[in-house]
XYZ file of C-alpha atoms in Angstrom:
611
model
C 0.000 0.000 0.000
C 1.405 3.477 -0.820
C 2.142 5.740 1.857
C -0.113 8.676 -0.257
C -2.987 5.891 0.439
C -2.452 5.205 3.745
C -2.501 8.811 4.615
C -6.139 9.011 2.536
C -7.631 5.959 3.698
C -6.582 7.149 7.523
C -8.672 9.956 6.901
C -11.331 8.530 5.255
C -11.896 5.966 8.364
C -12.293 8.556 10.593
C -15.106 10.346 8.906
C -13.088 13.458 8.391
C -14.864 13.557 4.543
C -18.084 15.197 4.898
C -20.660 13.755 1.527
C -20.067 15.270 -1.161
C -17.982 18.102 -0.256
C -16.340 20.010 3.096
C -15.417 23.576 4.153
C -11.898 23.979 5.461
C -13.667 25.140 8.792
C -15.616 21.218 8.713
C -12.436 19.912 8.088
C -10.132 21.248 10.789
C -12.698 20.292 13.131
C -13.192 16.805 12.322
C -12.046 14.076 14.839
C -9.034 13.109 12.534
C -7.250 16.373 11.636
C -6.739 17.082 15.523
C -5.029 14.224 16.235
C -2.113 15.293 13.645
C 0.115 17.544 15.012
C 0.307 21.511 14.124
C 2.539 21.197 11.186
C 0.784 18.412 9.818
C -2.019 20.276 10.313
C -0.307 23.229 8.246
C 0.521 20.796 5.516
C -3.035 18.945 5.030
C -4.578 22.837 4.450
C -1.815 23.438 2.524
C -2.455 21.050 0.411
C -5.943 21.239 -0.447
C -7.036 21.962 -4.052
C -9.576 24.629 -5.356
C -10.738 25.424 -2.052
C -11.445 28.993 -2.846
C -13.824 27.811 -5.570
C -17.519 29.628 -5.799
C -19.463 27.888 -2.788
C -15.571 27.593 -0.535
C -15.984 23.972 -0.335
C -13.276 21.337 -0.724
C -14.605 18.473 -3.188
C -13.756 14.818 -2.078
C -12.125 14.601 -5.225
C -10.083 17.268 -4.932
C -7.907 16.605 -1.819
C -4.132 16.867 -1.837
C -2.372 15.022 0.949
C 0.551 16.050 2.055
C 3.237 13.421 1.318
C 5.654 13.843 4.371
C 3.900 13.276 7.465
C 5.043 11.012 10.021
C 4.477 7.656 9.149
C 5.072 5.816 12.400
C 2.747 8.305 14.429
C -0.077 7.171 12.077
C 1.003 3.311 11.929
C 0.928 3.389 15.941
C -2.489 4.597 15.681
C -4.326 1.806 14.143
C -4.102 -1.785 14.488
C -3.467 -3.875 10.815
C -7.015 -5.053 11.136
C -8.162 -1.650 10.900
C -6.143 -1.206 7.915
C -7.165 -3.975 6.039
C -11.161 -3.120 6.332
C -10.801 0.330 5.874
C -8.601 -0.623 2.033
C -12.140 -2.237 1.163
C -13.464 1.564 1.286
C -10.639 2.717 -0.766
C -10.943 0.133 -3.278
C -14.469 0.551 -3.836
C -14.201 4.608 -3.906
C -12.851 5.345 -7.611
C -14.183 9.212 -7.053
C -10.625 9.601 -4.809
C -7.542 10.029 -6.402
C -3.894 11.431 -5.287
C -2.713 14.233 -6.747
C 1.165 15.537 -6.516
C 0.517 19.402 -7.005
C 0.734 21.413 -4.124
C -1.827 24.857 -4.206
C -0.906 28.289 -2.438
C -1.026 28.690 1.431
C -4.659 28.587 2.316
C -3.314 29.136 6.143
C -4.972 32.283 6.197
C -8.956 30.234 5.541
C -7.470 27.893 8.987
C -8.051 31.092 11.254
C -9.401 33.873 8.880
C -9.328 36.383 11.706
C -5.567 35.498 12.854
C -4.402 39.160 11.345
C -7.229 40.306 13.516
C -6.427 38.956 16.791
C -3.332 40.789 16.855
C -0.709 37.413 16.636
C 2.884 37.520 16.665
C 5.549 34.525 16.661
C 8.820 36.326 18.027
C 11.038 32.822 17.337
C 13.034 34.971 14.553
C 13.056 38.409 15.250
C 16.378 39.902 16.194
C 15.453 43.299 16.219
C 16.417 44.418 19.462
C 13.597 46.006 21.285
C 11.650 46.646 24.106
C 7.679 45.927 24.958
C 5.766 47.618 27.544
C 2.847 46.313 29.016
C 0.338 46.263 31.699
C 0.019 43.229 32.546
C 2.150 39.838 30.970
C 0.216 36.976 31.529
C 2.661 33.373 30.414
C 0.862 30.032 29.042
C -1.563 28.734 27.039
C -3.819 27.038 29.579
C -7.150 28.692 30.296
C -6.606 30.141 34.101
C -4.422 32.512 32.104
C -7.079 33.421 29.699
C -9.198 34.127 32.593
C -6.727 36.337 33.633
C -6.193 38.313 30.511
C -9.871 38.745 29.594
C -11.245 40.027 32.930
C -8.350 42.414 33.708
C -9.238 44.144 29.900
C -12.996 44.353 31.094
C -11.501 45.923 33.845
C -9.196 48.397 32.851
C -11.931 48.838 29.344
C -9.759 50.662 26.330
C -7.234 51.884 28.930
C -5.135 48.730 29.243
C -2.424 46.952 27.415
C -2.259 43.503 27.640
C -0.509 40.353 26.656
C -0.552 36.843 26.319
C 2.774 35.140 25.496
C 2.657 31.085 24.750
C 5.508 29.074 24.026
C 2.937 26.870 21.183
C 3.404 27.866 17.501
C 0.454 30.172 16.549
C -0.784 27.221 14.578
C -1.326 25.438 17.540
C -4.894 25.183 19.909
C -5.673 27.601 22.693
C -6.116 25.817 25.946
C -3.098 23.875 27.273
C -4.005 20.606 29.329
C -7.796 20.774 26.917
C -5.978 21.052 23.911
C -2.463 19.355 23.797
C -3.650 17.200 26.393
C -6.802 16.295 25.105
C -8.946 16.718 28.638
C -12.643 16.689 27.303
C -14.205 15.801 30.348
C -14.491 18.395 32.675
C -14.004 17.772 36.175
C -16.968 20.734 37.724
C -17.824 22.550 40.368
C -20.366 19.603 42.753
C -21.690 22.410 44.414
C -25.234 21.302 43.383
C -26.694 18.755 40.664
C -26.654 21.233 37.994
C -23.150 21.764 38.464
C -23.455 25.464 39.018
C -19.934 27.322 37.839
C -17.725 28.597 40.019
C -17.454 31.396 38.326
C -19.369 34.074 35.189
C -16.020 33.743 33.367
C -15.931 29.703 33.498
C -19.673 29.783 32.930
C -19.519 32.141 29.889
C -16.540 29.749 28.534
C -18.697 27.071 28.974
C -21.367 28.412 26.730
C -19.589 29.548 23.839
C -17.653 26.328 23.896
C -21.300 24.829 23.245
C -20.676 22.230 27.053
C -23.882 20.772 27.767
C -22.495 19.684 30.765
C -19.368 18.437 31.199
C -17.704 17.688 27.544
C -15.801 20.194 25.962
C -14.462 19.566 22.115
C -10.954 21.548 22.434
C -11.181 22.776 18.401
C -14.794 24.862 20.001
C -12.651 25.440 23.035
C -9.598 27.023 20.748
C -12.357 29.235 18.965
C -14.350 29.869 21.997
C -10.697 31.435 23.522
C -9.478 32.963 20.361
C -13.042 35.221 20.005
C -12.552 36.142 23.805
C -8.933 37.223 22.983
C -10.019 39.087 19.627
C -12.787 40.385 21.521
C -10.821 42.357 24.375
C -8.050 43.518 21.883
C -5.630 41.252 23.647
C -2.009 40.611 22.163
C -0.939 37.415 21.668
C 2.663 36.692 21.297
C 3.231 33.231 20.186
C 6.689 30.300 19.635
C 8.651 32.658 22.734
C 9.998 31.299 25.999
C 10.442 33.602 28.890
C 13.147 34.599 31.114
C 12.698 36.642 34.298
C 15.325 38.926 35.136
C 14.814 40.721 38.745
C 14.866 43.639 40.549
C 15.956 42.361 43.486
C 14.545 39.308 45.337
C 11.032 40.860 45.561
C 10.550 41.626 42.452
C 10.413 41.121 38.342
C 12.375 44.079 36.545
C 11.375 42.407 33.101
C 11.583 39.699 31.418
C 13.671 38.379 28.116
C 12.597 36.289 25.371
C 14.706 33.548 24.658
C 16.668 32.996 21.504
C 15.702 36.870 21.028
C 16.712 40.651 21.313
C 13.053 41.715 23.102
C 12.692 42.359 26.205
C 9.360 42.690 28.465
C 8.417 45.208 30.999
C 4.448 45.123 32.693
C 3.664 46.101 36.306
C 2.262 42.977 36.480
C 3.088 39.362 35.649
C 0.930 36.353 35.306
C 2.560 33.398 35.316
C -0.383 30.468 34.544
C 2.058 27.417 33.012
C 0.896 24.337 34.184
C 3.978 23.946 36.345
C 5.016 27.508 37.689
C 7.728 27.848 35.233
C 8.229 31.417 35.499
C 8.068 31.736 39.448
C 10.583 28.749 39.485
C 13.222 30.180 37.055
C 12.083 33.477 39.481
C 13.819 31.789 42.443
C 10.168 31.111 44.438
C 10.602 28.364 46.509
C 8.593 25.054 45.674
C 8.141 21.568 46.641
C 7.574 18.196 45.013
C 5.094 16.177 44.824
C 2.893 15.834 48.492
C 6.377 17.135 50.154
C 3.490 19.297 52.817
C 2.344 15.832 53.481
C 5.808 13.811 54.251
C 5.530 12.410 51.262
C 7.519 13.838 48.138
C 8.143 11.141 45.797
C 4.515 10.488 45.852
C 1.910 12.584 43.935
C -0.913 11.619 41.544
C -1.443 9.711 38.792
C -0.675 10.246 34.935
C -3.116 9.613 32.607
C -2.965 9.307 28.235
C -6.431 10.684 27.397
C -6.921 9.315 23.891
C -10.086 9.665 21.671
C -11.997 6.475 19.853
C -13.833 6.858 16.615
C -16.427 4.801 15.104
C -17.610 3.696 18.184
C -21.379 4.258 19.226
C -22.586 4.592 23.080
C -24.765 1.466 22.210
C -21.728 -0.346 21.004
C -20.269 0.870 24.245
C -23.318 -0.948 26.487
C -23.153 -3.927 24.582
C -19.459 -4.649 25.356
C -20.126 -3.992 28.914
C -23.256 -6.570 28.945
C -21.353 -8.877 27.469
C -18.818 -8.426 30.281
C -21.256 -8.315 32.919
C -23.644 -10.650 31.628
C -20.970 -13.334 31.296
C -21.105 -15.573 35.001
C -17.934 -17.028 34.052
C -15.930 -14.256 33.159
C -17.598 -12.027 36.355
C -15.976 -14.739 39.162
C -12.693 -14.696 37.638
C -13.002 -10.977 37.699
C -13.916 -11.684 41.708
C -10.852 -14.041 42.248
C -8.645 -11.345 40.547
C -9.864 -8.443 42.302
C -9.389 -10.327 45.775
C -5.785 -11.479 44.891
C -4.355 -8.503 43.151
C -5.627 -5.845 45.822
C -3.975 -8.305 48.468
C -6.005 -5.946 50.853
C -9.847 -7.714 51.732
C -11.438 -4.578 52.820
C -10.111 -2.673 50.064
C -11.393 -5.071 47.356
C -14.644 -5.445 48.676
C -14.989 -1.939 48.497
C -14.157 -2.047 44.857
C -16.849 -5.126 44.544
C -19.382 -3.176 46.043
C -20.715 -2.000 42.857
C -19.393 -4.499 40.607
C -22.894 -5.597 38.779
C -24.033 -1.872 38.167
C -24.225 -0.623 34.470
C -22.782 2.788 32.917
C -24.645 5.925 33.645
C -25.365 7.692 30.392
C -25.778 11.759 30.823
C -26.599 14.592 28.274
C -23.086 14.193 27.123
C -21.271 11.521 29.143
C -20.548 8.508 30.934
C -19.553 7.390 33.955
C -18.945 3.993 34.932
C -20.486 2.556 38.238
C -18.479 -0.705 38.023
C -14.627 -1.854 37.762
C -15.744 -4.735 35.771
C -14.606 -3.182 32.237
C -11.284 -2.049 33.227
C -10.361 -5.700 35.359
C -12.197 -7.708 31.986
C -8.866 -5.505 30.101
C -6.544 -6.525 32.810
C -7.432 -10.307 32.505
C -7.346 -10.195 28.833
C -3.980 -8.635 28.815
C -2.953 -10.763 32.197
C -1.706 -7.730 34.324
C -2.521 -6.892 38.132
C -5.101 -4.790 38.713
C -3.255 -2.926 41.048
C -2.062 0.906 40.685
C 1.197 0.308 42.719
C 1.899 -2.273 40.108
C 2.057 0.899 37.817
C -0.879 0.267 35.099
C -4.432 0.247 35.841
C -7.800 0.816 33.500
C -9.645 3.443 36.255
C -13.638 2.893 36.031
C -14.139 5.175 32.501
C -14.933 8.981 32.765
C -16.047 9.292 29.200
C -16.849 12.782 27.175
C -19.246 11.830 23.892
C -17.644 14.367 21.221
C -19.339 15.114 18.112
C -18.657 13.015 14.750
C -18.735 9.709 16.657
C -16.231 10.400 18.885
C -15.433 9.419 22.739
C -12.967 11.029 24.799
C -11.855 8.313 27.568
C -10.398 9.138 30.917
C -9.446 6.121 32.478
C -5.934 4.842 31.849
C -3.673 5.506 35.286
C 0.519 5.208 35.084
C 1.704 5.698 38.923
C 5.270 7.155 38.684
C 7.162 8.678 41.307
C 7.597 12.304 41.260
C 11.416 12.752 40.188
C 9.670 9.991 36.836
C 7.058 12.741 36.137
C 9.692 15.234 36.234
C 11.530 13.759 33.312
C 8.363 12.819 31.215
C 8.057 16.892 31.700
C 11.368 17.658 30.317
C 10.958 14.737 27.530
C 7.901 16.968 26.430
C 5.213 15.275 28.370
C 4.584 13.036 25.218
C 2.699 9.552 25.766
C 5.945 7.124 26.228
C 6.052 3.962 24.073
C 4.555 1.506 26.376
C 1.496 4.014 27.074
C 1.218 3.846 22.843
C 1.558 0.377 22.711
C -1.143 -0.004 25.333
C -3.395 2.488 23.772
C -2.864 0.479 20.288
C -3.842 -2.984 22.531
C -7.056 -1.675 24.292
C -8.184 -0.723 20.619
C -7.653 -4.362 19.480
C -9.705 -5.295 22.885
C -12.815 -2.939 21.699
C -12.763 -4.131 17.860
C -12.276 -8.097 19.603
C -16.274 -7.695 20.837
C -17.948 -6.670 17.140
C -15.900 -7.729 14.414
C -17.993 -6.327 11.681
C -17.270 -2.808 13.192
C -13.796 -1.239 12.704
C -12.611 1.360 15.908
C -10.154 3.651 16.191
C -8.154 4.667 18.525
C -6.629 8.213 18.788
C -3.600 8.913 20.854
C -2.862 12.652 22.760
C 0.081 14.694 21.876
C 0.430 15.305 25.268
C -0.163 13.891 29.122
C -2.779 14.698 31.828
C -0.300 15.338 34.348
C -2.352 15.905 37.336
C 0.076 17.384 39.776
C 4.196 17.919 40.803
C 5.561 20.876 42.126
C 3.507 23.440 44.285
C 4.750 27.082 45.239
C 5.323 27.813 48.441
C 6.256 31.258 48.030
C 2.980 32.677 48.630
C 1.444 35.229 50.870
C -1.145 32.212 52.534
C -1.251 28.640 51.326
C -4.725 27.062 50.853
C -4.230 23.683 52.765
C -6.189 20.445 52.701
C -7.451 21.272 56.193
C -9.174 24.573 55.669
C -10.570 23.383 52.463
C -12.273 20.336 54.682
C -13.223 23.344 57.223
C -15.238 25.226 54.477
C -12.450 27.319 53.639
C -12.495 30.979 54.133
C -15.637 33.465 55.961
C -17.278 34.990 53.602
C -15.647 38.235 54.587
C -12.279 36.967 53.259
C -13.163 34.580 50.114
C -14.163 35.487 46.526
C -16.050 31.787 45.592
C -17.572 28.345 46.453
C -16.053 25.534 45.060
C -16.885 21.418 45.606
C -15.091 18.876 44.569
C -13.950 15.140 46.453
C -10.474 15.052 47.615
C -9.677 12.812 44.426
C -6.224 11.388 44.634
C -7.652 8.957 41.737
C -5.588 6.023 42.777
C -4.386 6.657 46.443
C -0.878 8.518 47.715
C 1.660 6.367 48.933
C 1.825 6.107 52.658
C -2.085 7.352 52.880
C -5.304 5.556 53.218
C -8.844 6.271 54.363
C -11.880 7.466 51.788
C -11.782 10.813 51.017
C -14.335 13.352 51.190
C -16.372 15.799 49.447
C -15.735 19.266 50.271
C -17.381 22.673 49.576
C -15.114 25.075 50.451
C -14.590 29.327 49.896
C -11.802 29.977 48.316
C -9.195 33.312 47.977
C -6.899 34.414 46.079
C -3.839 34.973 48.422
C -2.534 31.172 47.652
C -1.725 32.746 44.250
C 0.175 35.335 45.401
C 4.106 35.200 45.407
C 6.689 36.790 47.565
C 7.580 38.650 44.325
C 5.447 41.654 44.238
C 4.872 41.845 40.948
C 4.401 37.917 40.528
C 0.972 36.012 40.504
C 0.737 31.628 40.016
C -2.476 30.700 38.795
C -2.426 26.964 38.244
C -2.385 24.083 39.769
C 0.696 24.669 40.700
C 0.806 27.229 43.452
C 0.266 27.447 47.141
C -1.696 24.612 47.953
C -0.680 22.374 50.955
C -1.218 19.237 52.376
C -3.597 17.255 50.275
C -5.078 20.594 48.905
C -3.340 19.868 45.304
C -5.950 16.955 45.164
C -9.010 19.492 44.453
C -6.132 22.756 43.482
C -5.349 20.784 40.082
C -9.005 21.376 38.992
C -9.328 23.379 35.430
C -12.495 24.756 36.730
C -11.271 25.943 40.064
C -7.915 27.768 39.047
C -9.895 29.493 35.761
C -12.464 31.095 38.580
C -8.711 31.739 40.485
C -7.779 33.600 37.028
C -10.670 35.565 36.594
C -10.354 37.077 40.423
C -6.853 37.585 39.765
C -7.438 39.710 36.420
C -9.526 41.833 38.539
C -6.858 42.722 41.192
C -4.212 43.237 38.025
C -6.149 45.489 36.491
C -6.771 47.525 39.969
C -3.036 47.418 40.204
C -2.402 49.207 37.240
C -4.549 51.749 37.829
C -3.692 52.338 41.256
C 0.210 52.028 40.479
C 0.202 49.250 43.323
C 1.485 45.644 43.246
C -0.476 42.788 43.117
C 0.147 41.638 46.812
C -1.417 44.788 47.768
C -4.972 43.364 47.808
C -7.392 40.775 49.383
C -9.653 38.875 48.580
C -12.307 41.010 50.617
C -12.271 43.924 47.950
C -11.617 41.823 45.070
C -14.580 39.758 45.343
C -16.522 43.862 45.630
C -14.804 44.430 42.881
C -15.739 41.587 40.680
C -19.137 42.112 41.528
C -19.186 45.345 40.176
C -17.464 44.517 37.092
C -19.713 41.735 36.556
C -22.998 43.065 37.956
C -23.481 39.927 39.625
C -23.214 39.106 43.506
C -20.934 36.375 44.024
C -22.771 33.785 46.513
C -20.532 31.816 49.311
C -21.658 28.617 50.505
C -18.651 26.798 52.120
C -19.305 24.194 54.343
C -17.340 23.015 57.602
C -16.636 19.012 57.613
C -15.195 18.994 61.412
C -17.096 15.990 63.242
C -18.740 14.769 59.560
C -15.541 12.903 59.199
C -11.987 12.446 60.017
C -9.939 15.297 58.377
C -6.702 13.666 60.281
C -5.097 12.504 56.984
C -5.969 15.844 55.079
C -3.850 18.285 57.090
């Protein structure tokens, strides 16, 4: 098979052909084209033929693949089975055809309002210069955008403001949603409609079209890129950052690396996932659950990877099987009991072991371990996280175009192993591919007349490593279990379960839900002039088990823009507020009141292990 047909009949498995024809915008929003990386993605639009015909569609007939891509990425993708069905459609389809002529750059029909949003990729400048801003904010993740978007409302015309990624502007908006390919949203439990924590995360959520908890990161990347355009925001893309200080207390500027430009702001934002400006700063951090005694322990890892062609009642008839099969169900007994080598333990995971899925508005949760221990016994490994591998009861976001989003692979490393997979890129190793690649075969092994793919990320879910502790006040695990902050002193409600999704060496007891106020001093360095909004800054104890919720640090963000933008106009640092007058403050902004509702666990349950 050519490698100009692979590439086509790759495509044309995963439904990224629309009948009959396909504008560019159908395309790059297709389950397929996301899962190539950016300069893939460059070539494919590249490459397409007569798309700025009469009506601006792309026939099927008309394609022009791109012959370089990465061959390996795309053979590690899909099993030989796969390959062999899908040449029947290729065979059979004499309308598509190959052609070796490449057309002019149709980049500019990707993102038609690029120009517009004010985009620059530094990587090659070496003009030496000077920028002056207001406020810098560093990272592509969406805390940071909260940040950004609420400190413009803020400060209205009258503020300059920047957003400076180290992605190439070809690349999605969003960080862990994007590169990481985190779909299903871990909200705000505060009540069963999942109320947001926040306007900002709730206005996100609606012009990312979330029903309720699954979010398609190409309508996140829009939804992020309109809010940008929309506040006049800068967006400096491809540059790396290097602080250079004052003194200990605070930024003087910073410099782009590989470049002649410098930046200067009054304030500096620094939402990375893992504090990477406060760190090169000289803030002071720790690893792992370091608070808790335990550093070379912290949480999980998990590979979120995508499957296409496979329907939610294909889904419930693999689990009947499963569960439906009295054979299969006591082996999954005898393997639970022996590989937890803990009785209590595994009859706690037994407890629910005959319940089916739960099917909402636009997901599914699994009640029972059955599925994941049926993949353990077919591939003969422990189910056992300290055994490093284990298939998690499936959080699963239903995407458009036939797609799921599965979160429910979990790699236990210790913390100076996540470290490296960090500096490696935080790619998906080998073995994770290889197991991705296997768990596909497992799916396509219970229908063989149905062909599924399976889609790998470009990048980890890396739950949690390093928190600052550098701050003005840590939030700990025992004042979140308290109910937080009085309302005097907090800025929002938050509830989430004290999910250490797999257990923390050295700890063990079930953890509870807590509803909590939160503030924003946590976020607040000993540099002056230095915010960390992520999951990565002050929280304590087993606080980093609710802190490394998206939802939580992007209501964080949007209380921090607030304060940034009072900053500049008051020619004060950051660390000059509270979260008393910004919470009045966002209010006004807003013209919404902000209600608290935290809620104090003392003598509900044993908060001993959650110091």
């Amino acid at each position: 098979m050519s490698f100009n047909k692979l590439i086509l009949l790759f495509i044309q498995a995963s439904n990224l052909f629309i009948p009959n024809s396909s504008s560019l915008e159908e395309i790059s929003s297709s389950p397929l084209f996301s899962s190539f990386n950016k300069e893939e993605q460059k070539n494919i639009l590249h490459s397409l033929s007569k798309a700025g015909g009469i009506d601006g569609k792309v026939s099927q007939s008309e394609w022009l693949i791109y012959q370089k891509f990465n061959k390996n990425k795309l053979q590690n993708a899909i099993d030989e089975s796969s390959f062999n069905a899908i040449d029947e459609i290729i065979k059979n389809n004499n309308r598509i055809k190959i052609l070796d002529n490449f057309t002019a750059n149709l980049i500019a029909k990707e993102n038609p309002e690029a120009d517009q949003t004010n985009q620059k990729d530094l990587s090659t400048q070496n003009i030496k210069q000077e920028k002056v801003y207001d406020i810098v904010v560093y990272g592509n993740e969406l805390p940071g955008i909260a940040v950004a978007v609420m400190a413009s409302r803020k400060l209205k015309e009258k503020g300059k403001i920047v957003v400076i990624r180290q992605n190439k502007e070809s690349e999605l908006f969003g960080g862990l949603i994007a590169q990481a390919s985190l779909s299903y949203l871990d909200r705000n439990q505060i009540d069963s409609n999942l109320t947001p924590s926040s306007y900002f995360f709730q206005e996100f959520l609606i012009k990312s079209k979330v029903k309720k908890v699954a979010l398609d990161k190409n309508l996140a990347n829009q939804a992020i890129r309109e809010l940008l355009k929309a506040e006049n925001i800068e967006i400096i893309n491809n540059a790396e950052l290097k602080p250079i200080l004052k003194n200990e207390n605070e930024i003087d500027y910073l410099e782009i690396k590989n470049s002649n430009i410098t930046i200067k702001a009054h304030s500096y934002i620094d939402a990375t996932q893992n504090a990477d400006l406060g760190r090169e700063a000289g803030l002071k951090y720790t690893i792992g659950f370091e608070t808790l005694g335990f550093p070379n322990s912290t949480l999980p890892i998990t590979p979120v990877f995508e499957t296409v062609g496979l329907s939610i009642e294909d889904l419930k008839a693999i689990e009947k099987k499963i569960l439906n099969n009295p054979v299969l169900m006591r082996r999954i007994r005898e393997k639970i009991i022996c590989d937890c080598q803990d009785l209590k333990y595994s009859n706690w995971l037994l407890q629910n072991l005959n319940n089916e899925m739960f099917i909402g508005i636009d997901y599914i949760d699994f009640r029972s371990i059955a599925f994941g221990a049926a993949y353990h016994l077919y591939k003969n490994k422990p189910y056992n996280l300290k055994k490093g591998f284990l298939v998690d009861k499936p959080n699963i976001a239903i995407l458009p175009n036939n797609r799921l989003s599965w979160n429910t692979f979990l790699y236990k490393f210790d913390s100076l192993e996540v470290q490296k997979i960090i500096n490696n890129g935080s790619h998906p190793t080998n073995i994770m591919l290889n197991e991705i690649k296997s768990f596909n075969s497992w799916l396509n092994s219970f229908n063989e007349s149905k062909k599924i793919l399976t889609l790998p990320p470009d990048e980890l879910y890396i739950r949690h490593l390093v928190n600052i502790t550098d701050v003005i006040a840590p939030l700990t695990g025992k004042q979140i279990a308290r109910g937080g902050f009085s309302p005097a002193n907090a800025v929002g409600t938050f509830s989430y379960y004290f999910d250490v999704r797999g257990g923390i060496e050295g700890m063990s007891g079930k953890m509870p839900k807590a509803t909590f106020n939160f503030g924003i001093e946590h976020t607040l360095s000993r540099i002056n002039n230095l915010a960390i909004v992520s999951r990565s800054a002050g929280y304590y104890g087993l606080a980093p088990a609710i802190g490394r919720i998206l939802e939580l640090n992007t209501s964080i963000g949007a209380n921090i823009g607030i304060i940034a933008a009072l900053a500049t106009e008051r020619n004060v640092p950051i660390q000059s507020f509270k979260s008393a007058e910004t919470k009045i403050a966002m209010e006004h902004t807003i013209g919404l009141i902000t209600p608290l509702k935290g809620l104090d666990l003392l003598g509900k349950v044993n908060i001993q292990n959650i110091h």
